[in-house]
Every structure is written in structure tokens, then in C-alpha cells.
XYZ file of C-alpha atoms in Angstrom:
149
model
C 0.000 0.000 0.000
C 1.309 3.233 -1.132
C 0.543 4.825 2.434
C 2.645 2.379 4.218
C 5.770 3.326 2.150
C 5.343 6.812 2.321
C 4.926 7.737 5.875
C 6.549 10.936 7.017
C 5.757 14.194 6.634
C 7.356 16.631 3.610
C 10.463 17.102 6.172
C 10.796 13.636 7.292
C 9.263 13.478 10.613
C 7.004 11.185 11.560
C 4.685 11.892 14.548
C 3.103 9.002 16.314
C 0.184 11.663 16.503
C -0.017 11.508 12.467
C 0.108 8.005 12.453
C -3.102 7.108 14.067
C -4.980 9.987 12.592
C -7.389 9.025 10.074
C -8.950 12.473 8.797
C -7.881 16.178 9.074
C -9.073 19.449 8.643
C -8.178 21.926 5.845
C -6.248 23.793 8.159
C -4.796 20.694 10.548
C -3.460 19.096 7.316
C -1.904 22.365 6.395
C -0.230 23.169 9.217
C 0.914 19.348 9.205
C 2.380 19.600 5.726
C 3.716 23.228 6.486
C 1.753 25.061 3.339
C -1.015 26.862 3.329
C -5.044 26.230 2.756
C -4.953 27.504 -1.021
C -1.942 25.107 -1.668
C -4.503 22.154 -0.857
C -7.213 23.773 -2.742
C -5.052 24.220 -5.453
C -4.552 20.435 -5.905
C -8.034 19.820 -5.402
C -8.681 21.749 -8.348
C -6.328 20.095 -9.992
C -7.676 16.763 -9.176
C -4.970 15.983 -7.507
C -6.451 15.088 -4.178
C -10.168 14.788 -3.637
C -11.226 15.208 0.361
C -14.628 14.553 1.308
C -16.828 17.464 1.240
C -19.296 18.533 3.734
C -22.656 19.803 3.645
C -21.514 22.931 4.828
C -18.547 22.279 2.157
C -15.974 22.382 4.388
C -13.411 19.674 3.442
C -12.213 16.769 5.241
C -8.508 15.048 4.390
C -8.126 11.206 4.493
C -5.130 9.622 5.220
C -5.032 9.362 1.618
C -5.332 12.540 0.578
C -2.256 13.195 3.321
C -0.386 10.650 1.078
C -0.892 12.415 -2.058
C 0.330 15.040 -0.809
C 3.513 14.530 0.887
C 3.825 12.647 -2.567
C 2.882 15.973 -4.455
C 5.251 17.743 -2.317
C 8.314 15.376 -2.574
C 7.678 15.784 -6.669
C 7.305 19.841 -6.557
C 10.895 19.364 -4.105
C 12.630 17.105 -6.774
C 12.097 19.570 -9.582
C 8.897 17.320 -11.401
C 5.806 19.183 -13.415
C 2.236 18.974 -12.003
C 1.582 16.479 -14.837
C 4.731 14.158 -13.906
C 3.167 14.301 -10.470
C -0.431 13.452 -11.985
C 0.837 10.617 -13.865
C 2.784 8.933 -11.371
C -0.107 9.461 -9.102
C -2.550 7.849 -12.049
C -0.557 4.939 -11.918
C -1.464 3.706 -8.819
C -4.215 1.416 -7.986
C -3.028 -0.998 -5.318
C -1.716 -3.660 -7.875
C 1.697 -5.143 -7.925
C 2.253 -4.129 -11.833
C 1.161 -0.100 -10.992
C 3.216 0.027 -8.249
C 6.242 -1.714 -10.378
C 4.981 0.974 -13.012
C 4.648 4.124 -10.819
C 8.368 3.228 -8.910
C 10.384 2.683 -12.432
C 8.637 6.267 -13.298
C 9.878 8.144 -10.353
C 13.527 5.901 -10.489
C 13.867 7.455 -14.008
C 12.682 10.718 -13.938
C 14.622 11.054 -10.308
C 17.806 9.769 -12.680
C 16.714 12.712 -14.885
C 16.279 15.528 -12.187
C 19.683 14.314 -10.809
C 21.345 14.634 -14.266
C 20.164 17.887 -14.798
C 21.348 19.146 -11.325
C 24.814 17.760 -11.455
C 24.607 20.022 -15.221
C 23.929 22.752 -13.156
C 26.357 22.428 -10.216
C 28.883 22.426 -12.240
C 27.567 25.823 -14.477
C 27.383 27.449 -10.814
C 30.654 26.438 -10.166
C 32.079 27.247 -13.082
C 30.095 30.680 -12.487
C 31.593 31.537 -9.383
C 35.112 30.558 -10.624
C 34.665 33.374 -13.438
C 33.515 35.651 -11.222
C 36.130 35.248 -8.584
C 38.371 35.900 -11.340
C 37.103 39.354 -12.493
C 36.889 40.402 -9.156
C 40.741 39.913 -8.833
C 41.053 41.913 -12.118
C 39.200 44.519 -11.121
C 40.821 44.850 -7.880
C 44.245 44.405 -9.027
C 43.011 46.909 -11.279
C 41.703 49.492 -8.578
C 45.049 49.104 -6.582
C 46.567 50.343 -9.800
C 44.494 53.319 -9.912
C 44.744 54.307 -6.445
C 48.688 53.663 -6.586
C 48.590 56.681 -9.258
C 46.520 58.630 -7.883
């Protein structure tokens, strides 16, 4: 089951509190997940998560819902699009071939995000080495300046 392997919170904690909770409240599950109210309505809209709604249409999060989320989270953290998100969500359904399915997704696209970092590490690094450099021409340059006077 998909909530058994993903059981912490976006920053890792788990809380024995969270474990035995079965439902939250828009703003419980907010504060748990450390984003606001819209954020959750935003994936709602996005059909992304689907609480139950009450009569008053107030919204109540299942543990499910709590799942999808640290899940939506975790993607938005690794660098993935709302529909890489979606589709790894979509893939899901509690059978041994989805979940095969939705884990070689993420290890590949994961593989991807990591790729593409390392690309950029290095452009930052090589970045910062350039600009260390001017900054000793320039200075070097000032000192020459200043020497004349």
C-alpha cells in the first residue's frame, strides 16, 4: 500500500500523533504539511487530491489525501511538473504491476532531475570561478588606480 511506504511528513518526521490519525481538517493538514489552505485547494482543483466534502462544504482530508500530498510535495521538491506528479499518481491502484509501473517512473525521472542538477552544479561552479576571477582583475586593477593617484 502506497501509504505504508510513504509515511513521514514533507520534512521527514514522523509523529506518532499523524500516524493514528485518520482524517484532518483543511487547516490541521496544512499546518501538518507546512503550506497553506490555497496550496490544498489548489490540488483539489487540480484533481490531484479529492477530500470529502461537507454539507456545509468544508473539506475533510483522508489519510489518503495526506499521502498524495507529501507525494505531491516530494515531486514539486525534486524539480517534477504537475503532470509528472499526476501521472505517477494515475498509476497507482493498489496492484503489484502499478506500483512496479509508478516506482520505475519516479527511479527514471529522479535519474533525470539528478542529471540535470549535477549540469547545473557544475555551471554554478564554473560561475563563481569566473567571477572570482574578475573580481581579482578589477581589484588588481583598482590598486593600480589608487597607486597613481
Amino acid at each position: 500500500m502506497l501509504d505504508a511506504n510513504v509515511n513521514c511528513n514533507h520534512s521527514g518526521h514522523v509523529t506518532s500523533d499523524t500516524e493514528e490519525r485518520q482524517t484532518w481538517t483543511i487547516g490541521d493538514l496544512a499546518a501538518e504539511l507546512e503550506v497553506t489552505p490555497r496550496t490544498l485547494r489548489f490540488y483539489e482543483s487540480e484533481g490531484l487530491i479529492d477530500p470529502i466534502r461537507g454539507s456545509s462544504g468544508s473539506r475533510t482530508y483522508t489519510r489518503r489525501d495526506r499521502t498524495r500530498m507529501q507525494l505531491i510535495l516530494r515531486g514539486k521538491r525534486f524539480g517534477m511538473s504537475l503532470p509528472e506528479i499526476a501521472e505517477i499518481l494515475s498509476m497507482y491502484h493498489g496492484a503489484e504491476s502499478s506500483r512496479i509501473r509508478q516506482l520505475e517512473r519516479v527511479v527514471s525521472r529522479v535519474g533525470e532531475i539528478s542529471t540535470e542538477l549535477t549540469a547545473r552544479q557544475r555551471d554554478i561552479a564554473r560561475t563563481l570561478d569566473e567571477l572570482a576571477e574578475v573580481s581579482e582583475q578589477c581589484q588588481a586593477k583598482l590598486e593600480q588606480l589608487r597607486a597613481k593617484g
